[in-house]
Amino acid sequence: MQFGIMSVSDITQDPTTGYTPTEAERIRDTLTIAKHAEEVGLDVFAIGEHHNPPFWSSSPTTTLAYIAAQTERLVLSTSTTLITTNDPVKIAEDFAVLQHVSNGRTDLMLGRGNTGPVYPWFGQDIRQGLPLAIENYNLLHRLWREDVVDWSGQFRSPLESFTSTPRPLDGVPPFVWHGSIRTPEIAEQAAYYGDGFFANNIFWPKEHYQRLIGLYRQRYAHYGHGTPEQAIVGLGGQFFARTKSQDAVAEFRPYFDNAPVYGHGPSLEDFTEMTPLTVGSPQQVIDRYASMRETFGDYQRQLFLVDHAGLPLKIVLEQLDILGGEIVPVLRKELARDRPAEVPDAPTHELLVRAAYGDGPARQARPNANRGDNLTVGSPYQDTVDAAPQGAAFGAAAARTGA
């Protein structure tokens, strides 16, 4: 299993001091948090995408590329990339570049987003959210797997003999998680493509996510990707821990009570009873999250939200020390115990390359010589078997080849 943290990049006033960090401070703090996640032995850092205050993360790939240069082992992901309001071509290009600069330590989580005004800001209609998610991912999926794509759809201009560059590292696209809080159609989409499904697992009772994950597992098997138990599942979560549980509750309560997302609603006690938020001792956190396997089955990735609600950097780093030093080592052992051999490991670039090529060499994409306009050559790449015809850039049918 992989363990890590996810950030929503909120900039929230600390209710205990009244201090609100600047955007520059919060960005720098997030970079420090990501690097510390690797230092304490975590596997994944993921960051969301937002285009409105009080959030700062409007360009996740820029952030993740910087973190890639500052780390050696950490898998860099998103939580979420907006498949509805981003151009699939730009997603394909940006994450392929991130793959290369991180040496394969890249995957992404796609989602529709839950901020309604974002849609018109990017020229889209929220009422078309699901059709956008379905069509845009179909194109993204092809762009990473076909060197030359002819495509037309409802929501963007057609593509004629288009090549997304660079090609994915080693000819293997980044692994895709489809994230959802409430939408069964997204679970269906993840199952159809044999991708991963990530359940937010923060705001709702476990029964809600059991239904979504159960649907995904069933449909994953239906589409012939493996047994339901072999489906790739990720979970979110939240905790706040101190050595003594009463200290954790007392310290976290003002942050919970004033958090923009769940503050001024149910009490801390009610919320921790109804959702996976766990505030207490490290052992209480371990017990709560070790039980996730009983609820959802064996799964591959567990991410925690720790840097939210105005918590200052010092406290967040302390929480990471507890997570990496006391909680995750025990959870690794607990969730590995009696894990069936057929349950797959968390997907990594190395595993995906091995699955694609076995012991053979991976693809190394080398372009043919051309003027950069696709007019002077046929095939864009030296290892492409079927050449695209002359003049393909102006709409002649092009041969499609697998990456």
PDB file of N, CA and C in Angstrom, residues 5 10-11 21 43 52 77 113 133 135 156-157 164 185 204 247 249 292 314 349 365 383 385 402:
ATOM      1  N   ILE A   5      -0.231  12.148   1.846  1.00  0.00           N
ATOM      2  CA  ILE A   5      -1.073  13.275   2.248  1.00  0.00           C
ATOM      3  C   ILE A   5      -1.613  13.963   1.010  1.00  0.00           C
ATOM      4  N   ASP A  10      -6.023  25.368   0.834  1.00  0.00           N
ATOM      5  CA  ASP A  10      -6.804  26.477   1.384  1.00  0.00           C
ATOM      6  C   ASP A  10      -5.914  27.438   2.172  1.00  0.00           C
ATOM      7  N   ILE A  11      -6.271  28.695   2.122  1.00  0.00           N
ATOM      8  CA  ILE A  11      -5.615  29.737   2.922  1.00  0.00           C
ATOM      9  C   ILE A  11      -6.647  30.227   3.923  1.00  0.00           C
ATOM     10  N   PRO A  21      -2.279  33.671   6.676  1.00  0.00           N
ATOM     11  CA  PRO A  21      -1.040  33.739   5.889  1.00  0.00           C
ATOM     12  C   PRO A  21      -1.292  34.356   4.518  1.00  0.00           C
ATOM     13  N   ASP A  43       4.724   8.015   1.094  1.00  0.00           N
ATOM     14  CA  ASP A  43       4.904   7.608  -0.294  1.00  0.00           C
ATOM     15  C   ASP A  43       4.369   8.606  -1.309  1.00  0.00           C
ATOM     16  N   ASN A  52     -10.159  29.707  -7.371  1.00  0.00           N
ATOM     17  CA  ASN A  52     -10.893  30.739  -6.643  1.00  0.00           C
ATOM     18  C   ASN A  52     -10.340  30.847  -5.228  1.00  0.00           C
ATOM     19  N   SER A  77       1.089  13.537  -7.165  1.00  0.00           N
ATOM     20  CA  SER A  77      -0.225  13.328  -7.752  1.00  0.00           C
ATOM     21  C   SER A  77      -1.077  14.573  -7.573  1.00  0.00           C
ATOM     22  N   GLY A 113     -14.973  18.413 -10.129  1.00  0.00           N
ATOM     23  CA  GLY A 113     -14.939  19.653  -9.364  1.00  0.00           C
ATOM     24  C   GLY A 113     -16.303  19.952  -8.769  1.00  0.00           C
ATOM     25  N   ALA A 133     -17.004  15.195 -18.523  1.00  0.00           N
ATOM     26  CA  ALA A 133     -16.061  14.267 -17.902  1.00  0.00           C
ATOM     27  C   ALA A 133     -15.875  13.021 -18.756  1.00  0.00           C
ATOM     28  N   GLU A 135     -16.533  12.627 -22.145  1.00  0.00           N
ATOM     29  CA  GLU A 135     -15.917  12.895 -23.442  1.00  0.00           C
ATOM     30  C   GLU A 135     -14.458  13.310 -23.305  1.00  0.00           C
ATOM     31  N   ARG A 156     -15.200  20.450 -27.821  1.00  0.00           N
ATOM     32  CA  ARG A 156     -13.998  21.170 -28.258  1.00  0.00           C
ATOM     33  C   ARG A 156     -13.843  21.007 -29.766  1.00  0.00           C
ATOM     34  N   SER A 157     -12.958  21.806 -30.337  1.00  0.00           N
ATOM     35  CA  SER A 157     -12.721  21.727 -31.771  1.00  0.00           C
ATOM     36  C   SER A 157     -12.125  20.373 -32.131  1.00  0.00           C
ATOM     37  N   SER A 164       0.193  14.446 -29.460  1.00  0.00           N
ATOM     38  CA  SER A 164       0.477  15.089 -28.178  1.00  0.00           C
ATOM     39  C   SER A 164       1.930  14.839 -27.802  1.00  0.00           C
ATOM     40  N   GLU A 185     -21.635   7.508 -11.752  1.00  0.00           N
ATOM     41  CA  GLU A 185     -21.152   7.484 -13.125  1.00  0.00           C
ATOM     42  C   GLU A 185     -19.631   7.567 -13.207  1.00  0.00           C
ATOM     43  N   TRP A 204     -18.725  12.015   4.361  1.00  0.00           N
ATOM     44  CA  TRP A 204     -19.923  11.199   4.423  1.00  0.00           C
ATOM     45  C   TRP A 204     -19.687   9.955   5.282  1.00  0.00           C
ATOM     46  N   ASP A 247      -5.774  15.990  24.763  1.00  0.00           N
ATOM     47  CA  ASP A 247      -4.991  17.122  24.258  1.00  0.00           C
ATOM     48  C   ASP A 247      -5.270  17.343  22.781  1.00  0.00           C
ATOM     49  N   VAL A 249      -8.053  16.665  21.145  1.00  0.00           N
ATOM     50  CA  VAL A 249      -9.395  17.241  21.007  1.00  0.00           C
ATOM     51  C   VAL A 249      -9.386  18.720  21.365  1.00  0.00           C
ATOM     52  N   MET A 292     -10.463   0.103   8.000  1.00  0.00           N
ATOM     53  CA  MET A 292     -10.979   0.444   6.672  1.00  0.00           C
ATOM     54  C   MET A 292     -11.027  -0.780   5.764  1.00  0.00           C
ATOM     55  N   LYS A 314       4.006  24.788  11.801  1.00  0.00           N
ATOM     56  CA  LYS A 314       4.641  24.040  12.886  1.00  0.00           C
ATOM     57  C   LYS A 314       3.791  22.839  13.299  1.00  0.00           C
ATOM     58  N   HIS A 349       5.082   3.640 -11.700  1.00  0.00           N
ATOM     59  CA  HIS A 349       5.573   3.653 -13.079  1.00  0.00           C
ATOM     60  C   HIS A 349       6.342   2.369 -13.387  1.00  0.00           C
ATOM     61  N   ALA A 365      10.710   7.190 -27.271  1.00  0.00           N
ATOM     62  CA  ALA A 365      10.161   7.905 -28.430  1.00  0.00           C
ATOM     63  C   ALA A 365      11.203   8.827 -29.054  1.00  0.00           C
ATOM     64  N   ASP A 383       9.776   4.708 -34.499  1.00  0.00           N
ATOM     65  CA  ASP A 383       9.344   3.334 -34.258  1.00  0.00           C
ATOM     66  C   ASP A 383       7.889   3.102 -34.638  1.00  0.00           C
ATOM     67  N   VAL A 385       5.067   2.004 -36.993  1.00  0.00           N
ATOM     68  CA  VAL A 385       5.068   1.067 -38.112  1.00  0.00           C
ATOM     69  C   VAL A 385       4.399   1.665 -39.335  1.00  0.00           C
ATOM     70  N   GLY A 402      -0.391   2.383 -31.640  1.00  0.00           N
ATOM     71  CA  GLY A 402      -0.337   2.338 -30.173  1.00  0.00           C
ATOM     72  C   GLY A 402       0.977   2.852 -29.680  1.00  0.00           C
TER      73      GLY A 402
END
